[in-house]
Amino acid sequence: MSILNLGIIGGGQLGSMLSSAARKLNIKTIIYSDDSLSPAQNFCDEFICGSYKDKEKILEFVKRVDIVTYEFENIPFETLNEINKLKNVQPKPSVNRLIQHRLAEKDFINKLNIRTTRYVNIEKKSDIDTLNDFLPGILKTTTMGYDGKGQYPINSISDFNKLNLNFADGYILEKLVKLKKEISVIITRFGINNHSIYEPIENVHENQILKHSKIPADINDKILIQSKEWSVLIADELKYIGTLCIEFFIDKNDNLYVNEIAPRVHNSGHLTINAYNVSQFENHIRAVCSLEKKPLEKLSNAKMINLIGKEIEPYRKNLELSKNQFFFDYQKKEIREKRKMGHITTLI
Ligand code: ADP
Ligand code: MG
């Protein structure tokens, strides 16, 4: 059989980890990114740099690949859709279009009778006057947000006026949930009635950025079962192929809410590399390349810590790790504040 060439759009650490997983399966990866310094070029087989709107460059990429997937959601829908006319794109562009828009995403989840935070669309300045019901809340841009970017805490109507909002961008206001904890469920869907689902992961965020994750999550059985059921329902309804992540909130009264869906592998799932026989990355590759599903086996409990900004420095200087610790350096050249630079997983 000739070697499969998998195209991956996006060149961050998720692209790197997908490439490493593909290599183990004898699959070649060709990464397309608009950032010439993409860390994933150190891990993939071929790297193409170009804008996500550069039709010629994209065509060059498409010619070299058999199947296309992506590692981040903010890719122009038109681009994915055009690629999909020529090569099989998984997950489908329509899935990405739905999820990259916070309002469409939340409407979709609510239609499945799954609880989300209360939210309201904000299109113009006068929408703001009637919002007391949603305060305190968090204002979010409807598109392009990640790691808390494009989010503003709002305690009173006057907070809006202090922000210089461009309403053309589109916003939603979400009521703040009094969080007890956050969890995520990672699921890989291979087809009808064919899933691989990992146990819920408990996540702690600092400044809206994931700081650490662990399994098992300290949650009751009802939440454990409901979070998995909702995740299967969402994956099925999307007819999803590949790995996706559902982020959940749990409030002080143990109510479960879906926060958001990530149509891709996810930071909270990094611990699956060491804690399971098949990682979220390998599972994604298996699903999008139509390889067989391997039964999932948990090998160990685990904890993952993100190394953000300068926190990577001591580890790069060969800080000693114990045998049950695994250090990942994303090989980003520039250390920046709030930038995810690497992570450490500890098996416990
Ligand atoms: P991003 O796309 O940046 O991950 P999220 O909507 O997941 O955006 O928000 C990031 C984090 O901010 C969440 O994981 C949570 O800790 C906090 N947060 C966001 N929205 C709410 C909310 N409505 N109530 C409480 N906390 C929130
Ligand atoms: Mg999130």
GROMACS .gro file of C-alpha atoms and ligand atoms in nm:
model
  376
    1MET     CA    1   0.000   0.000   0.000
    2SER     CA    2   0.134   0.344  -0.083
    3ILE     CA    3   0.199   0.580   0.204
    4LEU     CA    4  -0.090   0.806   0.303
    5ASN     CA    5  -0.025   1.181   0.299
    6LEU     CA    6  -0.227   1.362   0.563
    7GLY     CA    7  -0.265   1.738   0.528
    8ILE     CA    8  -0.300   1.931   0.851
    9ILE     CA    9  -0.406   2.297   0.856
   10GLY     CA   10  -0.249   2.485   1.145
   11GLY     CA   11   0.105   2.467   1.275
   12GLY     CA   12   0.088   2.496   1.654
   13GLN     CA   13   0.165   2.235   1.918
   14LEU     CA   14  -0.150   2.039   1.834
   15GLY     CA   15  -0.020   2.003   1.478
   16SER     CA   16   0.315   1.886   1.615
   17MET     CA   17   0.155   1.621   1.833
   18LEU     CA   18  -0.070   1.506   1.548
   19SER     CA   19   0.238   1.473   1.326
   20SER     CA   20   0.423   1.268   1.586
   21ALA     CA   21   0.123   1.037   1.623
   22ALA     CA   22   0.092   1.001   1.244
   23ARG     CA   23   0.458   0.908   1.209
   24LYS     CA   24   0.406   0.614   1.446
   25LEU     CA   25   0.131   0.494   1.211
   26ASN     CA   26   0.350   0.537   0.904
   27ILE     CA   27   0.149   0.830   0.775
   28LYS     CA   28   0.322   1.134   0.625
   29THR     CA   29   0.209   1.479   0.738
   30ILE     CA   30   0.209   1.797   0.536
   31ILE     CA   31   0.131   2.104   0.741
   32TYR     CA   32  -0.012   2.430   0.606
   33SER     CA   33   0.014   2.737   0.826
   34ASP     CA   34   0.016   3.112   0.785
   35ASP     CA   35   0.296   3.146   1.042
   36SER     CA   36   0.648   3.097   0.907
   37LEU     CA   37   0.766   3.026   1.263
   38SER     CA   38   0.512   2.748   1.322
   39PRO     CA   39   0.659   2.505   1.576
   40ALA     CA   40   0.497   2.208   1.398
   41GLN     CA   41   0.744   2.238   1.110
   42ASN     CA   42   0.993   2.068   1.343
   43PHE     CA   43   0.768   1.763   1.366
   44CYS     CA   44   0.595   1.720   1.028
   45ASP     CA   45   0.732   1.578   0.702
   46GLU     CA   46   0.659   1.881   0.485
   47PHE     CA   47   0.566   2.236   0.569
   48ILE     CA   48   0.393   2.493   0.350
   49CYS     CA   49   0.356   2.851   0.465
   50GLY     CA   50   0.086   3.072   0.319
   51SER     CA   51  -0.219   3.273   0.402
   52TYR     CA   52  -0.543   3.082   0.463
   53LYS     CA   53  -0.689   3.280   0.176
   54ASP     CA   54  -0.409   3.227  -0.076
   55LYS     CA   55  -0.586   3.007  -0.332
   56GLU     CA   56  -0.270   2.913  -0.523
   57LYS     CA   57  -0.072   2.812  -0.218
   58ILE     CA   58  -0.369   2.618  -0.083
   59LEU     CA   59  -0.395   2.435  -0.416
   60GLU     CA   60  -0.026   2.346  -0.397
   61PHE     CA   61  -0.098   2.196  -0.053
   62VAL     CA   62  -0.410   2.011  -0.170
   63LYS     CA   63  -0.220   1.848  -0.457
   64ARG     CA   64   0.028   1.693  -0.214
   65VAL     CA   65  -0.222   1.536   0.025
   66ASP     CA   66  -0.479   1.254   0.027
   67ILE     CA   67  -0.689   1.366   0.326
   68VAL     CA   68  -0.710   1.698   0.510
   69THR     CA   69  -0.774   1.774   0.875
   70TYR     CA   70  -0.711   2.077   1.094
   71GLU     CA   71  -0.577   2.159   1.436
   72PHE     CA   72  -0.749   2.489   1.508
   73GLU     CA   73  -1.096   2.613   1.432
   74ASN     CA   74  -1.046   2.966   1.304
   75ILE     CA   75  -0.995   2.875   0.940
   76PRO     CA   76  -1.209   3.064   0.685
   77PHE     CA   77  -1.507   2.844   0.596
   78GLU     CA   78  -1.464   2.921   0.225
   79THR     CA   79  -1.112   2.780   0.232
   80LEU     CA   80  -1.213   2.454   0.398
   81ASN     CA   81  -1.513   2.424   0.170
   82GLU     CA   82  -1.304   2.467  -0.145
   83ILE     CA   83  -1.052   2.211  -0.024
   84ASN     CA   84  -1.335   1.970   0.051
   85LYS     CA   85  -1.442   1.979  -0.314
   86LEU     CA   86  -1.105   1.834  -0.409
   87LYS     CA   87  -1.003   1.616  -0.116
   88ASN     CA   88  -1.177   1.459   0.181
   89VAL     CA   89  -1.176   1.708   0.470
   90GLN     CA   90  -1.251   1.568   0.817
   91PRO     CA   91  -1.419   1.690   1.031
   92LYS     CA   92  -1.648   1.838   0.765
   93PRO     CA   93  -1.626   2.216   0.696
   94SER     CA   94  -1.992   2.260   0.800
   95VAL     CA   95  -1.902   2.134   1.149
   96ASN     CA   96  -1.625   2.387   1.172
   97ARG     CA   97  -1.846   2.670   1.052
   98LEU     CA   98  -2.103   2.593   1.320
   99ILE     CA   99  -1.857   2.567   1.605
  100GLN     CA  100  -1.637   2.863   1.518
  101HIS     CA  101  -1.935   3.090   1.586
  102ARG     CA  102  -2.019   3.100   1.957
  103LEU     CA  103  -2.383   3.190   1.900
  104ALA     CA  104  -2.453   2.919   1.642
  105GLU     CA  105  -2.266   2.672   1.861
  106LYS     CA  106  -2.475   2.749   2.171
  107ASP     CA  107  -2.802   2.746   1.974
  108PHE     CA  108  -2.708   2.403   1.839
  109ILE     CA  109  -2.631   2.265   2.186
  110ASN     CA  110  -2.955   2.400   2.333
  111LYS     CA  111  -3.158   2.241   2.053
  112LEU     CA  112  -3.027   1.905   2.179
  113ASN     CA  113  -3.176   1.988   2.520
  114ILE     CA  114  -2.831   2.020   2.667
  115ARG     CA  115  -2.777   2.297   2.920
  116THR     CA  116  -2.540   2.584   2.844
  117THR     CA  117  -2.480   2.910   3.025
  118ARG     CA  118  -2.753   3.167   2.962
  119TYR     CA  119  -2.650   3.389   2.673
  120VAL     CA  120  -2.772   3.671   2.456
  121ASN     CA  121  -2.668   3.799   2.118
  122ILE     CA  122  -2.540   4.156   2.109
  123GLU     CA  123  -2.552   4.327   1.773
  124LYS     CA  124  -2.585   4.693   1.854
  125LYS     CA  125  -2.535   4.940   2.135
  126SER     CA  126  -2.904   4.960   2.226
  127ASP     CA  127  -2.910   4.581   2.296
  128ILE     CA  128  -2.709   4.656   2.607
  129ASP     CA  129  -2.972   4.851   2.798
  130THR     CA  130  -3.187   4.550   2.881
  131LEU     CA  131  -2.922   4.309   2.996
  132ASN     CA  132  -2.927   4.328   3.375
  133ASP     CA  133  -3.058   3.974   3.383
  134PHE     CA  134  -2.733   3.844   3.237
  135LEU     CA  135  -2.503   4.022   3.481
  136PRO     CA  136  -2.250   3.958   3.611
  137GLY     CA  137  -2.142   3.814   3.282
  138ILE     CA  138  -1.865   3.770   3.031
  139LEU     CA  139  -1.880   3.942   2.697
  140LYS     CA  140  -1.721   3.733   2.423
  141THR     CA  141  -1.653   3.793   2.057
  142THR     CA  142  -1.863   3.545   1.859
  143THR     CA  143  -1.564   3.437   1.650
  144MET     CA  144  -1.185   3.405   1.669
  145GLY     CA  145  -1.154   3.378   2.050
  146TYR     CA  146  -0.920   3.136   2.228
  147ASP     CA  147  -0.737   3.119   2.564
  148GLY     CA  148  -0.965   3.394   2.694
  149LYS     CA  149  -0.880   3.630   2.408
  150GLY     CA  150  -1.173   3.850   2.307
  151GLN     CA  151  -1.341   3.816   2.649
  152TYR     CA  152  -1.440   4.094   2.888
  153PRO     CA  153  -1.591   4.056   3.237
  154ILE     CA  154  -1.899   4.275   3.275
  155ASN     CA  155  -2.040   4.354   3.620
  156SER     CA  156  -2.260   4.648   3.535
  157ILE     CA  157  -2.402   4.821   3.230
  158SER     CA  158  -2.144   5.097   3.275
  159ASP     CA  159  -1.865   4.842   3.213
  160PHE     CA  160  -1.986   4.819   2.854
  161ASN     CA  161  -1.936   5.186   2.799
  162LYS     CA  162  -1.573   5.164   2.906
  163LEU     CA  163  -1.506   4.913   2.628
  164ASN     CA  164  -1.458   5.042   2.282
  165LEU     CA  165  -1.661   4.776   2.107
  166ASN     CA  166  -1.684   4.738   1.733
  167PHE     CA  167  -2.032   4.590   1.700
  168ALA     CA  168  -1.962   4.475   1.346
  169ASP     CA  169  -1.743   4.201   1.502
  170GLY     CA  170  -2.040   4.039   1.680
  171TYR     CA  171  -2.058   3.959   2.053
  172ILE     CA  172  -2.246   3.743   2.294
  173LEU     CA  173  -2.294   3.806   2.661
  174GLU     CA  174  -2.289   3.500   2.884
  175LYS     CA  175  -2.411   3.495   3.240
  176LEU     CA  176  -2.126   3.409   3.474
  177VAL     CA  177  -2.157   3.060   3.622
  178LYS     CA  178  -2.047   3.027   3.985
  179LEU     CA  179  -1.800   2.755   3.911
  180LYS     CA  180  -1.733   2.461   4.136
  181LYS     CA  181  -1.511   2.305   3.875
  182GLU     CA  182  -1.450   2.253   3.506
  183ILE     CA  183  -1.417   1.924   3.323
  184SER     CA  184  -1.376   1.815   2.964
  185VAL     CA  185  -1.460   1.500   2.774
  186ILE     CA  186  -1.256   1.391   2.477
  187ILE     CA  187  -1.423   1.164   2.231
  188THR     CA  188  -1.315   1.023   1.897
  189ARG     CA  189  -1.596   0.928   1.662
  190PHE     CA  190  -1.519   0.679   1.386
  191GLY     CA  191  -1.873   0.653   1.245
  192ILE     CA  192  -2.224   0.546   1.341
  193ASN     CA  193  -2.224   0.384   1.688
  194ASN     CA  194  -1.849   0.375   1.678
  195HIS     CA  195  -1.674   0.591   1.937
  196SER     CA  196  -1.373   0.592   2.161
  197ILE     CA  197  -1.439   0.800   2.470
  198TYR     CA  198  -1.192   0.901   2.740
  199GLU     CA  199  -1.294   0.950   3.100
  200PRO     CA  200  -1.376   1.310   3.203
  201ILE     CA  201  -1.072   1.525   3.276
  202GLU     CA  202  -1.073   1.785   3.553
  203ASN     CA  203  -0.932   2.122   3.446
  204VAL     CA  204  -0.813   2.429   3.631
  205HIS     CA  205  -0.788   2.759   3.444
  206GLU     CA  206  -0.589   3.064   3.548
  207ASN     CA  207  -0.668   3.391   3.371
  208GLN     CA  208  -0.893   3.195   3.135
  209ILE     CA  209  -0.599   2.979   3.022
  210LEU     CA  210  -0.581   2.610   3.107
  211LYS     CA  211  -0.325   2.560   3.382
  212HIS     CA  212  -0.361   2.195   3.476
  213SER     CA  213  -0.563   1.886   3.402
  214LYS     CA  214  -0.598   1.553   3.581
  215ILE     CA  215  -0.764   1.216   3.571
  216PRO     CA  216  -0.965   1.094   3.744
  217ALA     CA  217  -1.185   1.402   3.776
  218ASP     CA  218  -1.329   1.439   4.124
  219ILE     CA  219  -1.698   1.433   4.024
  220ASN     CA  220  -2.009   1.236   4.118
  221ASP     CA  221  -2.144   0.948   3.909
  222LYS     CA  222  -2.436   1.149   3.774
  223ILE     CA  223  -2.203   1.411   3.627
  224LEU     CA  224  -1.966   1.144   3.500
  225ILE     CA  225  -2.246   0.966   3.313
  226GLN     CA  226  -2.421   1.281   3.192
  227SER     CA  227  -2.104   1.444   3.059
  228LYS     CA  228  -2.025   1.132   2.857
  229GLU     CA  229  -2.382   1.096   2.729
  230TRP     CA  230  -2.396   1.459   2.618
  231SER     CA  231  -2.059   1.423   2.446
  232VAL     CA  232  -2.176   1.122   2.247
  233LEU     CA  233  -2.497   1.304   2.155
  234ILE     CA  234  -2.307   1.609   2.030
  235ALA     CA  235  -2.055   1.402   1.831
  236ASP     CA  236  -2.338   1.198   1.673
  237GLU     CA  237  -2.551   1.499   1.589
  238LEU     CA  238  -2.252   1.661   1.416
  239LYS     CA  239  -2.182   1.331   1.232
  240TYR     CA  240  -1.831   1.406   1.346
  241ILE     CA  241  -1.528   1.209   1.230
  242GLY     CA  242  -1.216   1.251   1.441
  243THR     CA  243  -1.139   1.370   1.793
  244LEU     CA  244  -1.334   1.649   1.956
  245CYS     CA  245  -1.347   1.796   2.302
  246ILE     CA  246  -1.647   1.913   2.500
  247GLU     CA  247  -1.569   2.162   2.778
  248PHE     CA  248  -1.810   2.163   3.073
  249PHE     CA  249  -1.883   2.382   3.372
  250ILE     CA  250  -2.011   2.241   3.703
  251ASP     CA  251  -2.178   2.498   3.928
  252LYS     CA  252  -2.195   2.507   4.309
  253ASN     CA  253  -2.521   2.306   4.298
  254ASP     CA  254  -2.367   2.033   4.082
  255ASN     CA  255  -2.548   2.139   3.767
  256LEU     CA  256  -2.363   2.049   3.451
  257TYR     CA  257  -2.337   2.292   3.155
  258VAL     CA  258  -2.163   2.259   2.822
  259ASN     CA  259  -1.926   2.555   2.794
  260GLU     CA  260  -1.798   2.500   2.443
  261ILE     CA  261  -1.703   2.244   2.182
  262ALA     CA  262  -1.355   2.227   2.032
  263PRO     CA  263  -1.371   2.055   1.691
  264ARG     CA  264  -1.019   1.920   1.726
  265VAL     CA  265  -0.773   1.761   1.965
  266HIS     CA  266  -0.748   1.961   2.286
  267ASN     CA  267  -0.497   2.081   2.543
  268SER     CA  268  -0.676   1.900   2.827
  269GLY     CA  269  -0.620   1.573   2.640
  270HIS     CA  270  -0.241   1.593   2.632
  271LEU     CA  271  -0.229   1.353   2.925
  272THR     CA  272  -0.381   1.082   2.703
  273ILE     CA  273  -0.038   1.049   2.535
  274ASN     CA  274   0.105   0.888   2.848
  275ALA     CA  275  -0.203   0.772   3.039
  276TYR     CA  276  -0.374   0.567   2.765
  277ASN     CA  277  -0.266   0.304   2.513
  278VAL     CA  278  -0.403   0.527   2.234
  279SER     CA  279  -0.373   0.906   2.263
  280GLN     CA  280  -0.631   1.159   2.146
  281PHE     CA  281  -0.390   1.240   1.861
  282GLU     CA  282  -0.348   0.881   1.742
  283ASN     CA  283  -0.723   0.832   1.768
  284HIS     CA  284  -0.785   1.142   1.557
  285ILE     CA  285  -0.547   1.017   1.286
  286ARG     CA  286  -0.703   0.671   1.297
  287ALA     CA  287  -1.053   0.813   1.256
  288VAL     CA  288  -0.984   1.065   0.979
  289CYS     CA  289  -0.768   0.817   0.786
  290SER     CA  290  -1.027   0.536   0.825
  291LEU     CA  291  -0.788   0.308   1.014
  292GLU     CA  292  -0.921   0.053   1.260
  293LYS     CA  293  -1.025   0.162   1.608
  294LYS     CA  294  -0.818   0.012   1.887
  295PRO     CA  295  -0.993  -0.063   2.219
  296LEU     CA  296  -0.904   0.210   2.465
  297GLU     CA  297  -0.711   0.108   2.777
  298LYS     CA  298  -0.624   0.340   3.058
  299LEU     CA  299  -0.269   0.283   3.178
  300SER     CA  300  -0.250   0.525   3.469
  301ASN     CA  301  -0.400   0.820   3.649
  302ALA     CA  302  -0.226   1.138   3.545
  303LYS     CA  303  -0.180   1.509   3.589
  304MET     CA  304  -0.073   1.755   3.320
  305ILE     CA  305   0.066   2.101   3.386
  306ASN     CA  306   0.094   2.363   3.113
  307LEU     CA  307   0.418   2.556   3.104
  308ILE     CA  308   0.320   2.911   3.017
  309GLY     CA  309   0.567   3.183   2.917
  310LYS     CA  310   0.890   3.175   3.116
  311GLU     CA  311   0.786   2.867   3.312
  312ILE     CA  312   0.951   2.659   3.038
  313GLU     CA  313   1.300   2.797   3.109
  314PRO     CA  314   1.413   2.572   3.399
  315TYR     CA  315   1.292   2.265   3.212
  316ARG     CA  316   1.487   2.361   2.901
  317LYS     CA  317   1.795   2.377   3.124
  318ASN     CA  318   1.761   2.004   3.194
  319LEU     CA  319   1.571   2.025   3.517
  320GLU     CA  320   1.562   1.670   3.650
  321LEU     CA  321   1.240   1.480   3.604
  322SER     CA  322   1.141   1.160   3.773
  323LYS     CA  323   1.065   0.842   3.580
  324ASN     CA  324   0.691   0.901   3.584
  325GLN     CA  325   0.723   1.252   3.436
  326PHE     CA  326   0.716   1.344   3.069
  327PHE     CA  327   0.826   1.685   2.944
  328PHE     CA  328   0.710   1.825   2.610
  329ASP     CA  329   0.879   2.131   2.465
  330TYR     CA  330   0.675   2.282   2.182
  331GLN     CA  331   0.997   2.432   2.044
  332LYS     CA  332   0.855   2.779   2.009
  333LYS     CA  333   1.142   3.016   1.952
  334GLU     CA  334   0.998   3.317   2.124
  335ILE     CA  335   0.890   3.302   2.486
  336ARG     CA  336   0.588   3.527   2.536
  337GLU     CA  337   0.371   3.598   2.833
  338LYS     CA  338   0.053   3.383   2.834
  339ARG     CA  339   0.192   3.169   2.553
  340LYS     CA  340   0.173   2.791   2.594
  341MET     CA  341   0.536   2.680   2.563
  342GLY     CA  342   0.524   2.317   2.675
  343HIS     CA  343   0.372   2.080   2.927
  344ILE     CA  344   0.460   1.813   3.177
  345THR     CA  345   0.254   1.503   3.235
  346THR     CA  346   0.304   1.308   3.555
  347LEU     CA  347   0.165   0.958   3.589
  348ILE     CA  348   0.025   0.913   3.941
  349ADP     P1  349  -1.188   3.005   2.508
  349ADP     O1  350  -1.241   2.990   2.369
  349ADP     O2  351  -1.095   3.119   2.524
  349ADP     O3  352  -1.140   2.875   2.566
  349ADP     P2  353  -1.407   2.983   2.700
  349ADP     O4  354  -1.547   3.027   2.672
  349ADP     O5  355  -1.383   2.838   2.714
  349ADP     O6  356  -1.317   3.050   2.588
  349ADP     O7  357  -1.357   3.059   2.831
  349ADP     C1  358  -1.230   3.036   2.890
  349ADP     C2  359  -1.246   3.017   3.041
  349ADP     O8  360  -1.304   3.134   3.101
  349ADP     C3  361  -1.340   2.904   3.080
  349ADP     O9  362  -1.276   2.778   3.075
  349ADP     C4  363  -1.380   2.948   3.222
  349ADP    O10  364  -1.276   2.922   3.314
  349ADP     C5  365  -1.395   3.098   3.207
  349ADP     N1  366  -1.535   3.130   3.165
  349ADP     C6  367  -1.577   3.157   3.041
  349ADP     N2  368  -1.710   3.178   3.036
  349ADP     C7  369  -1.757   3.166   3.162
  349ADP     C8  370  -1.887   3.178   3.224
  349ADP     N3  371  -1.996   3.209   3.153
  349ADP     N4  372  -1.894   3.156   3.357
  349ADP     C9  373  -1.784   3.125   3.430
  349ADP     N5  374  -1.660   3.114   3.378
  349ADP    C10  375  -1.644   3.134   3.246
  350MG      MG  376  -1.249   2.708   2.626
   0.00000   0.00000   0.00000
